[in-house]
GROMACS .gro file of C-alpha atoms in nm:
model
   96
    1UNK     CA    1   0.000   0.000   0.000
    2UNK     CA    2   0.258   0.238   0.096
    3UNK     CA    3   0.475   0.146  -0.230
    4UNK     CA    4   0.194   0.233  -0.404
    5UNK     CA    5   0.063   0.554  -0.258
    6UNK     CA    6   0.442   0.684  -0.319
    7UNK     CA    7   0.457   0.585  -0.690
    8UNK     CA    8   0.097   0.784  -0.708
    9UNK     CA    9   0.265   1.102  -0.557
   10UNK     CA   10   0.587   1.037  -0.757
   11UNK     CA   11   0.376   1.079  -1.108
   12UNK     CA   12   0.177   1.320  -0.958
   13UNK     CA   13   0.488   1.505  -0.883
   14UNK     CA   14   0.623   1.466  -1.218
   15UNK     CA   15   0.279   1.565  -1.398
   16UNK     CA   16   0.250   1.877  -1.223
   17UNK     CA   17   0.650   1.978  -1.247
   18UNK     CA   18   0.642   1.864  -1.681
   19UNK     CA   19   0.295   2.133  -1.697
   20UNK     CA   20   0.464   2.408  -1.492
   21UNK     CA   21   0.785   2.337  -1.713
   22UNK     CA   22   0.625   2.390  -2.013
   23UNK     CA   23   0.383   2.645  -1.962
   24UNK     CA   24   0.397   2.980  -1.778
   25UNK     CA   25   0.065   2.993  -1.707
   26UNK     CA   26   0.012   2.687  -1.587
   27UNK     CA   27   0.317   2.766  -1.324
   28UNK     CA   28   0.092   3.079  -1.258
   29UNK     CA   29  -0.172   2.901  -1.159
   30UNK     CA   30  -0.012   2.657  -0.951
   31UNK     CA   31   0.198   2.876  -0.795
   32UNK     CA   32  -0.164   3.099  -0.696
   33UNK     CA   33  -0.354   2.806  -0.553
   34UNK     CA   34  -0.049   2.706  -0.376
   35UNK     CA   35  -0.018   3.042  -0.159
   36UNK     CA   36  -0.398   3.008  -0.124
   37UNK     CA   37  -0.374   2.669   0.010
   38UNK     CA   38  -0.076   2.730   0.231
   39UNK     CA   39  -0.304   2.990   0.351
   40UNK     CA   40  -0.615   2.816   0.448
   41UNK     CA   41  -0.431   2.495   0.576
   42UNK     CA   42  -0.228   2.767   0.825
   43UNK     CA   43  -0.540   2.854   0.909
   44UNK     CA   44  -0.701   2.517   0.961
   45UNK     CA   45  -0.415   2.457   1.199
   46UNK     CA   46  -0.437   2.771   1.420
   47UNK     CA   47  -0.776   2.740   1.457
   48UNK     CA   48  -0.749   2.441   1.604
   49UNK     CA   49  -0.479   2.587   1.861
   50UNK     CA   50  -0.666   2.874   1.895
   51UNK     CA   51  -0.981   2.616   2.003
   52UNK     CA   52  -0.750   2.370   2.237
   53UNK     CA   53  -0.582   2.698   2.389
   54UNK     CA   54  -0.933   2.847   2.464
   55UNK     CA   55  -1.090   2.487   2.612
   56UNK     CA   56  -0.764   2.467   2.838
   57UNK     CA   57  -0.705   2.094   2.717
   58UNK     CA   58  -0.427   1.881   2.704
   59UNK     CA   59  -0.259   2.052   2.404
   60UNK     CA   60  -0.089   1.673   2.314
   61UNK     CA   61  -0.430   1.521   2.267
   62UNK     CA   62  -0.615   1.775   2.155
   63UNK     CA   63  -0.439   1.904   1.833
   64UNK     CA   64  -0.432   1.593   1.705
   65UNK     CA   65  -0.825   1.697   1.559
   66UNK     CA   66  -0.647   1.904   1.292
   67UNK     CA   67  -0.544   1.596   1.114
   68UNK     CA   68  -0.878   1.461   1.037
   69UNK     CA   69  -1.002   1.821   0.940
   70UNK     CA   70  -1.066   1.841   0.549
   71UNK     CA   71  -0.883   2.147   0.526
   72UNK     CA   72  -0.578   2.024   0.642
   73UNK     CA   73  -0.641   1.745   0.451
   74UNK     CA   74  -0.642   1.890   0.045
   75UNK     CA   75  -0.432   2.158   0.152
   76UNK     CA   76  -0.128   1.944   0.301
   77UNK     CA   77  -0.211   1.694  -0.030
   78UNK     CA   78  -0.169   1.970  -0.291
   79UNK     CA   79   0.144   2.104  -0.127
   80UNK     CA   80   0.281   1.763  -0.104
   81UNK     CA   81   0.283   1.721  -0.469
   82UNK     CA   82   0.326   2.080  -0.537
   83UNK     CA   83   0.669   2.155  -0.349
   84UNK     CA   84   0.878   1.892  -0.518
   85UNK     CA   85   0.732   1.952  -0.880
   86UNK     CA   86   0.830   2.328  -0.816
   87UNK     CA   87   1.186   2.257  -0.686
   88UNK     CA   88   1.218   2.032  -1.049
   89UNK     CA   89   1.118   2.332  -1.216
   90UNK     CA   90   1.354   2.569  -1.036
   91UNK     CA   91   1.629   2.308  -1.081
   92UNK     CA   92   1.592   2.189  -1.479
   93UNK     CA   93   1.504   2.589  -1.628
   94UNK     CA   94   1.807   2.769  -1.684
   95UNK     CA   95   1.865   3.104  -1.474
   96UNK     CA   96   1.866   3.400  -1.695
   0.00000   0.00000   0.00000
């Protein structure tokens, strides 16, 4: 399963890095819903401080919630794929 679910990312990875590569727009709008994401899923995650700090819970046990919050969930997915694709990008186009 895990083999798997890496080989998944891996293409995913490489998909989104070969579009960005060649197309400026496309880099555009990855590189947009990327800040947006970051964004929300920063959000997602100091709300949920915000909540355990404000209950006066166990902060260990508590915080934990975040991970199963949907948010966190499409937000830490896209970024997964999207931060290696863009360091490919950085890495294969020449400087100029």
């Amino acid at each position: 399963m895990t083999i798997s679910i890496t080989l998944i990312l891996a293409a995913c990875c490489l998909a989104a890095g070969w579009t960005g590569f060649r197309s400026r727009k496309a880099l555009l709008v990855m590189d947009a819903l990327a800040a947006i994401l970051l964004f929300v899923t920063f959000v997602s995650i100091a709300s949920a401080i915000a909540r355990t700090m404000l209950r006066d819970t166990v902060f260990m046990t508590e915080i934990h919630a975040v991970l199963l919050n949907p948010v966190f969930i499409i937000g830490g997915a896209y970024l997964a794929i999207y931060t290696p694709a863009r360091m490919a990008i950085n890495v294969l186009r020449p400087s100029s």
